[in-house]
Amino acid sequence: MTSPTATLAEVEQDARERLAAASDEAALEAWRTGVLGRSGTLTGLLRGIGALPEAERKHAGAALNVLKQSLEAALEERRDALRAAALASTVADALDVTLPGRPMRRGRLHPVTQVRREILDVFARLGFATVEGPEVELERYNFDLLRIPEHHPARDMWDTFWLDPSTTEGVSMLLRTHTSPMQARFMETHEPPIRIVVPGRCYRYEATDATHEWMLQQVELLAVDEGLSMANLKGTLQEFARQMFGPQRKVLMRNSYFPFVEPGVELSVDCFVCPGNDPACPVCRGSGWIEIMGAGMVHPEILEAAGYDTRRYTGFAAGMGVERVTMLKYGITDIRNLYQNDPRFLAQF
Ligand code: PHE
């Protein structure tokens, strides 16, 4: 500290040492008040000049003013240095090249979405355009126009979620049980030639097990043109199976029944879990075959209802479950895995 008798050099040295020790804005401000402020050391010395003998006043005044300016400059310098250091350390933190990188979180498409796109791509290459229809459907399109009238036993093939009639102004509506209603919708507003695929969600009021879910995705296939036959249907589905599952996978077409096709078939792919004879196999149950789609020639009555000349036009249709195709492709044994949203499962695709 300075005493009244301290020399100028001592005052200066003391002030500079304390300035050098000030390490933030608050310390700088305290230093400024203590040295250059109204009751600061230097200010006190300046005030004392008047009491000096006449001969010394001029000299002392000039020296004090030089010191004052020099300390003011030193204060600014110190302030700049502190700010630069603070900035430098911020930048150094921001650019620390030794920090380990942050892992990139990459999203991915759900396996069922991937496979749906693949299916549509295969059919796009075969000349089929993609169209979509409503999930909340009229009974008329889901059933009646497909030759499945009320009380027809075939309705038992699709356990249905019905809409509360009080919310539909009495119109009979449901969650579509398959994508086939889009066959009737599309034919109603288009003329042949027709080649479309219809992807979409369907709903079934049934218990879930390893191969059944209450919500499923289907892809419907419809072709109407002159001269289409079972041979075209078979060729198209075989080509599809070859492109989706590779040439080593076997397919099987068997007689089946759907009211909207005649004849109707069922296309199956050979089991990928067991050798085809394990009764405990959760996927094929020992049959060796997994059904992936229903198909057939569009029933002539449906073509007629659309106003087509049935002597000229024939058509084929098919409908497949996207989840089943996904399971086949990836060897998934339980359909329920697909919609449980477990990241450990989903991250594998
Ligand atoms: N819509 C049928 C179903 O969901 C599948 C199908 C489509 C069968 C087209 C024949 C022709 O079971």
Coordinates of C-alpha atoms and ligand atoms in Angstrom, one line a residue:
M1 CA 0.0 0.0 0.0
T2 CA 1.1 3.6 -0.5
S3 CA 1.8 6.0 2.3
P4 CA 1.7 9.8 2.0
T5 CA 5.5 9.7 1.7
A6 CA 5.7 7.0 -1.0
T7 CA 7.6 8.0 -4.0
L8 CA 6.0 8.2 -7.4
A9 CA 8.0 5.2 -8.5
E10 CA 6.6 3.2 -5.6
V11 CA 3.1 4.2 -6.3
E12 CA 3.5 3.2 -9.9
Q13 CA 5.1 -0.2 -9.1
D14 CA 2.4 -1.0 -6.7
A15 CA -0.4 0.0 -9.1
R16 CA 1.1 -2.1 -11.9
E17 CA 1.5 -5.1 -9.8
R18 CA -2.1 -5.0 -8.7
L19 CA -3.2 -4.4 -12.2
A20 CA -1.3 -7.5 -13.4
A21 CA -3.1 -9.5 -10.7
A22 CA -6.6 -8.4 -11.7
S23 CA -8.1 -11.3 -13.7
D24 CA -11.6 -10.2 -14.4
E25 CA -13.8 -7.2 -15.1
A26 CA -14.8 -6.8 -11.5
A27 CA -11.1 -6.8 -10.4
L28 CA -10.3 -4.3 -13.1
E29 CA -13.1 -2.0 -11.9
A30 CA -11.9 -2.2 -8.3
W31 CA -8.4 -1.4 -9.4
R32 CA -9.7 1.6 -11.4
T33 CA -11.6 3.1 -8.4
G34 CA -8.7 2.4 -6.1
V35 CA -6.1 4.1 -8.3
L36 CA -7.7 6.5 -10.7
G37 CA -11.1 7.0 -9.1
R38 CA -12.3 10.1 -7.1
S39 CA -10.6 8.9 -3.9
G40 CA -7.9 6.8 -5.7
T41 CA -4.2 6.9 -4.8
L42 CA -3.2 8.8 -7.9
T43 CA -6.1 11.3 -7.6
G44 CA -5.0 11.9 -4.0
L45 CA -1.4 12.7 -5.1
L46 CA -2.7 15.1 -7.8
R47 CA -4.8 16.9 -5.2
G48 CA -1.7 17.2 -3.0
I49 CA 0.2 19.2 -5.6
G50 CA -1.3 22.5 -4.4
A51 CA 0.5 22.0 -1.1
L52 CA 3.9 21.6 -2.6
P53 CA 6.4 24.4 -2.7
E54 CA 6.0 26.7 -5.8
A55 CA 9.2 25.5 -7.5
E56 CA 8.2 21.8 -7.4
R57 CA 4.6 22.1 -8.4
K58 CA 5.1 22.3 -12.2
H59 CA 7.5 19.3 -12.3
A60 CA 5.4 17.1 -10.0
G61 CA 2.2 17.9 -11.9
A62 CA 3.6 17.0 -15.2
A63 CA 5.1 13.7 -13.8
L64 CA 1.8 12.8 -12.2
N65 CA -0.1 13.4 -15.4
V66 CA 2.3 11.3 -17.4
L67 CA 1.8 8.5 -14.9
K68 CA -1.9 8.9 -14.9
Q69 CA -2.1 8.6 -18.7
S70 CA 0.3 5.7 -18.6
L71 CA -1.8 3.8 -16.0
E72 CA -5.0 4.5 -17.9
A73 CA -3.4 3.0 -21.0
A74 CA -2.2 0.0 -18.9
L75 CA -5.8 -0.5 -17.7
E76 CA -7.1 -0.6 -21.3
E77 CA -4.4 -3.0 -22.3
R78 CA -5.0 -5.3 -19.4
R79 CA -8.8 -5.3 -20.2
D80 CA -8.1 -6.1 -23.9
A81 CA -5.7 -8.9 -22.9
L82 CA -8.3 -10.5 -20.6
R83 CA -11.0 -10.3 -23.2
A84 CA -8.8 -11.8 -25.9
A85 CA -7.8 -14.7 -23.5
A86 CA -11.5 -15.4 -22.7
L87 CA -12.4 -15.5 -26.4
A88 CA -9.4 -17.7 -27.2
S89 CA -10.4 -20.3 -24.6
T90 CA -14.0 -20.3 -26.0
V91 CA -12.7 -20.9 -29.5
A92 CA -10.3 -23.5 -28.3
D93 CA -13.2 -25.4 -26.7
A94 CA -15.3 -25.1 -29.8
L95 CA -12.5 -26.4 -32.0
D96 CA -11.1 -29.2 -29.8
V97 CA -10.1 -31.6 -32.5
T98 CA -9.2 -34.2 -29.9
L99 CA -12.8 -34.6 -28.7
P100 CA -14.3 -37.9 -29.8
G101 CA -16.9 -37.5 -32.5
R102 CA -20.6 -37.5 -31.7
P103 CA -22.2 -40.6 -33.2
M104 CA -24.6 -39.8 -36.0
R105 CA -28.1 -41.0 -35.4
R106 CA -29.4 -42.4 -38.7
G107 CA -33.0 -43.1 -39.2
R108 CA -34.0 -46.0 -41.4
L109 CA -37.1 -47.3 -43.1
H110 CA -39.3 -49.9 -41.3
P111 CA -38.6 -53.4 -42.8
V112 CA -42.3 -53.6 -43.9
T113 CA -41.9 -50.2 -45.7
Q114 CA -38.7 -51.4 -47.3
V115 CA -40.4 -54.6 -48.6
R116 CA -43.5 -52.8 -49.7
R117 CA -41.4 -50.5 -51.8
E118 CA -39.5 -53.5 -53.2
I119 CA -42.8 -55.2 -54.2
L120 CA -44.0 -52.1 -55.9
D121 CA -40.7 -51.7 -57.7
V122 CA -40.9 -55.2 -59.1
F123 CA -44.4 -54.6 -60.4
A124 CA -43.5 -51.2 -61.7
R125 CA -40.8 -52.9 -63.9
L126 CA -43.6 -55.2 -65.1
G127 CA -45.7 -52.2 -66.1
F128 CA -48.0 -51.8 -63.1
A129 CA -48.9 -48.3 -61.9
T130 CA -49.4 -47.7 -58.1
V131 CA -52.7 -46.3 -56.9
E132 CA -54.2 -46.1 -53.4
G133 CA -57.7 -46.4 -51.9
P134 CA -59.4 -45.5 -48.6
E135 CA -58.8 -47.5 -45.4
V136 CA -62.3 -46.6 -44.2
E137 CA -64.4 -48.2 -46.8
L138 CA -68.0 -48.7 -47.8
E139 CA -69.4 -52.2 -47.3
R140 CA -70.4 -52.0 -50.9
Y141 CA -66.8 -51.9 -52.2
N142 CA -65.3 -54.2 -49.6
F143 CA -68.0 -56.9 -50.0
D144 CA -71.0 -56.4 -52.2
L145 CA -69.3 -55.4 -55.4
L146 CA -66.9 -58.2 -54.9
R147 CA -69.7 -60.7 -54.9
I148 CA -69.8 -61.1 -51.2
P149 CA -73.4 -60.1 -50.2
E150 CA -74.6 -60.0 -46.7
H151 CA -75.1 -63.4 -45.1
H152 CA -72.8 -65.0 -47.7
P153 CA -70.6 -67.5 -45.9
A154 CA -67.5 -66.0 -47.5
R155 CA -67.8 -63.0 -45.2
D156 CA -66.5 -65.2 -42.5
M157 CA -63.1 -65.1 -44.3
W158 CA -62.8 -61.6 -43.1
D159 CA -63.7 -60.7 -39.5
T160 CA -64.6 -57.1 -39.8
F161 CA -64.2 -53.9 -37.7
W162 CA -67.5 -52.1 -38.5
L163 CA -68.0 -48.4 -38.0
D164 CA -70.8 -47.3 -35.5
P165 CA -73.7 -46.5 -37.9
S166 CA -74.6 -43.6 -35.7
T167 CA -71.4 -41.9 -36.9
T168 CA -71.9 -42.7 -40.6
E169 CA -75.4 -41.4 -41.1
G170 CA -76.5 -45.0 -41.3
V171 CA -74.3 -45.9 -44.2
S172 CA -72.6 -49.2 -43.7
M173 CA -68.9 -48.6 -43.3
L174 CA -65.9 -50.6 -42.1
L175 CA -62.2 -50.7 -42.0
R176 CA -61.3 -52.4 -45.2
T177 CA -60.4 -56.1 -44.6
H178 CA -58.4 -56.3 -47.8
T179 CA -57.2 -54.0 -50.7
S180 CA -59.6 -55.7 -53.2
P181 CA -62.3 -53.0 -52.9
M182 CA -59.9 -50.8 -54.9
Q183 CA -60.5 -53.3 -57.8
A184 CA -64.1 -52.3 -58.0
R185 CA -63.4 -48.6 -57.4
F186 CA -60.8 -48.5 -60.1
M187 CA -62.8 -50.3 -62.7
E188 CA -65.8 -48.1 -62.0
T189 CA -63.8 -45.1 -63.3
H190 CA -61.3 -46.5 -65.8
E191 CA -61.4 -48.4 -69.0
P192 CA -59.1 -51.3 -69.9
P193 CA -56.2 -51.8 -70.4
I194 CA -55.6 -51.7 -66.7
R195 CA -52.4 -52.7 -64.9
I196 CA -52.3 -51.4 -61.3
V197 CA -50.9 -52.3 -57.9
V198 CA -52.7 -51.0 -54.7
P199 CA -50.6 -50.9 -51.5
G200 CA -52.4 -50.3 -48.2
R201 CA -53.3 -51.1 -44.6
C202 CA -56.1 -53.5 -43.9
Y203 CA -57.8 -54.5 -40.6
R204 CA -59.1 -57.7 -39.3
Y205 CA -61.0 -58.3 -36.1
E206 CA -59.1 -61.4 -35.1
A207 CA -56.8 -62.9 -32.5
T208 CA -53.1 -62.3 -33.1
D209 CA -50.6 -65.2 -33.3
A210 CA -47.2 -65.8 -35.0
T211 CA -48.6 -65.2 -38.4
H212 CA -51.7 -63.0 -37.9
E213 CA -52.0 -59.4 -36.8
W214 CA -55.2 -57.3 -36.6
M215 CA -53.6 -54.8 -38.9
L216 CA -51.8 -55.9 -42.0
Q217 CA -50.5 -54.3 -45.2
Q218 CA -51.5 -55.7 -48.5
V219 CA -50.5 -55.1 -52.1
E220 CA -53.3 -55.8 -54.6
L221 CA -52.6 -56.5 -58.2
L222 CA -55.1 -56.0 -61.0
A223 CA -54.8 -56.4 -64.8
V224 CA -57.6 -56.1 -67.3
D225 CA -57.0 -56.4 -71.0
E226 CA -57.8 -58.3 -74.1
G227 CA -56.7 -61.9 -74.1
L228 CA -55.4 -62.1 -70.5
S229 CA -55.3 -65.7 -69.2
M230 CA -54.2 -67.8 -66.3
A231 CA -50.9 -68.2 -68.1
N232 CA -50.3 -64.4 -67.8
L233 CA -51.2 -64.5 -64.1
K234 CA -48.9 -67.4 -63.5
G235 CA -46.1 -65.8 -65.4
T236 CA -46.5 -62.5 -63.6
L237 CA -46.5 -64.1 -60.1
Q238 CA -43.6 -66.4 -60.9
E239 CA -41.5 -63.5 -62.1
F240 CA -42.5 -61.6 -59.0
A241 CA -41.4 -64.5 -56.7
R242 CA -38.1 -64.9 -58.6
Q243 CA -37.3 -61.2 -58.3
M244 CA -38.3 -61.0 -54.6
F245 CA -36.9 -64.3 -53.2
G246 CA -34.3 -65.3 -55.8
P247 CA -34.3 -68.2 -58.2
Q248 CA -33.8 -70.8 -55.5
R249 CA -37.2 -70.2 -53.8
K250 CA -39.9 -72.5 -54.9
V251 CA -43.5 -71.4 -55.4
L252 CA -46.7 -73.4 -55.5
M253 CA -50.1 -72.5 -56.9
R254 CA -53.0 -74.4 -55.5
N255 CA -56.7 -74.2 -56.1
S256 CA -58.5 -71.8 -53.8
Y257 CA -61.7 -69.9 -53.5
F258 CA -62.4 -66.2 -53.4
P259 CA -65.9 -65.0 -54.6
F260 CA -64.3 -62.3 -56.8
V261 CA -62.1 -64.6 -58.9
E262 CA -62.8 -67.7 -61.0
P263 CA -60.8 -69.8 -61.0
G264 CA -59.1 -68.8 -57.7
V265 CA -55.6 -69.8 -56.6
E266 CA -53.4 -69.5 -53.6
L267 CA -49.7 -68.8 -54.1
S268 CA -47.2 -70.2 -51.6
V269 CA -43.5 -70.1 -51.1
D270 CA -41.5 -73.0 -49.5
C271 CA -40.8 -72.8 -45.8
F272 CA -37.6 -71.1 -44.7
V273 CA -37.6 -72.1 -41.0
C274 CA -38.0 -75.9 -41.1
P275 CA -37.2 -78.5 -43.8
G276 CA -40.9 -78.6 -44.4
N277 CA -41.9 -81.4 -42.1
D278 CA -41.7 -80.1 -38.6
P279 CA -45.3 -80.0 -37.1
A280 CA -44.0 -77.6 -34.4
C281 CA -42.7 -75.1 -37.0
P282 CA -44.3 -71.8 -36.0
V283 CA -44.4 -70.6 -39.6
C284 CA -45.6 -73.5 -41.8
R285 CA -46.8 -75.8 -39.1
G286 CA -45.3 -78.7 -40.9
S287 CA -46.9 -78.1 -44.3
G288 CA -43.6 -76.9 -45.9
W289 CA -45.4 -74.0 -47.6
I290 CA -46.3 -70.5 -46.6
E291 CA -49.2 -68.9 -48.3
I292 CA -48.3 -65.4 -49.4
M293 CA -51.2 -64.5 -51.7
G294 CA -54.5 -65.2 -53.1
A295 CA -55.1 -64.7 -56.8
G296 CA -57.2 -65.7 -59.8
M297 CA -59.0 -64.5 -62.9
V298 CA -61.4 -61.6 -62.2
H299 CA -64.9 -62.9 -62.1
P300 CA -66.8 -62.0 -65.3
E301 CA -69.7 -60.7 -63.3
I302 CA -67.3 -58.1 -61.8
L303 CA -66.1 -57.0 -65.2
E304 CA -69.8 -56.8 -66.3
A305 CA -70.7 -54.7 -63.3
A306 CA -67.9 -52.3 -64.4
G307 CA -69.6 -52.1 -67.8
Y308 CA -66.8 -54.0 -69.7
D309 CA -67.5 -56.2 -72.7
T310 CA -66.6 -59.6 -71.2
R311 CA -66.3 -61.2 -74.7
R312 CA -63.4 -58.8 -75.2
Y313 CA -61.8 -58.3 -71.8
T314 CA -60.5 -60.6 -69.1
G315 CA -58.5 -59.8 -66.1
F316 CA -56.4 -61.3 -63.3
A317 CA -56.0 -60.2 -59.7
A318 CA -53.9 -61.0 -56.7
G319 CA -53.5 -59.8 -53.1
M320 CA -50.5 -60.4 -50.9
G321 CA -49.6 -59.7 -47.3
V322 CA -46.5 -57.4 -47.1
E323 CA -45.7 -58.7 -43.6
R324 CA -45.6 -62.3 -44.8
V325 CA -43.3 -61.3 -47.6
T326 CA -41.1 -59.4 -45.2
M327 CA -40.9 -62.4 -42.8
L328 CA -40.0 -64.7 -45.7
K329 CA -37.3 -62.4 -46.9
Y330 CA -35.6 -61.9 -43.5
G331 CA -36.5 -65.2 -41.8
I332 CA -38.7 -63.5 -39.1
T333 CA -40.7 -66.1 -37.3
D334 CA -43.2 -63.9 -35.5
I335 CA -45.2 -61.3 -37.2
R336 CA -45.8 -59.5 -33.9
N337 CA -42.1 -58.4 -33.9
L338 CA -42.8 -56.1 -36.8
Y339 CA -45.1 -53.8 -34.9
Q340 CA -43.6 -53.8 -31.3
N341 CA -41.2 -51.0 -32.2
D342 CA -38.3 -52.5 -30.3
P343 CA -35.3 -50.7 -31.6
R344 CA -33.1 -53.8 -31.1
F345 CA -35.3 -55.6 -33.6
L346 CA -35.8 -52.7 -36.0
A347 CA -32.1 -51.7 -36.1
Q348 CA -31.3 -55.0 -37.9
F349 CA -32.9 -53.9 -41.1
Ligands
PHE1 N1 -58.4 -60.0 -51.1 C1 -58.0 -61.4 -50.8 C2 -57.7 -61.5 -49.3 O1 -57.4 -60.5 -48.7 C3 -56.8 -61.8 -51.6 C4 -57.1 -61.8 -53.1 C5 -56.9 -60.7 -53.9 C6 -57.5 -63.0 -53.7 C7 -57.1 -60.8 -55.2 C8 -57.7 -63.1 -55.0 C9 -57.6 -62.0 -55.8 O2 -57.6 -62.5 -48.7

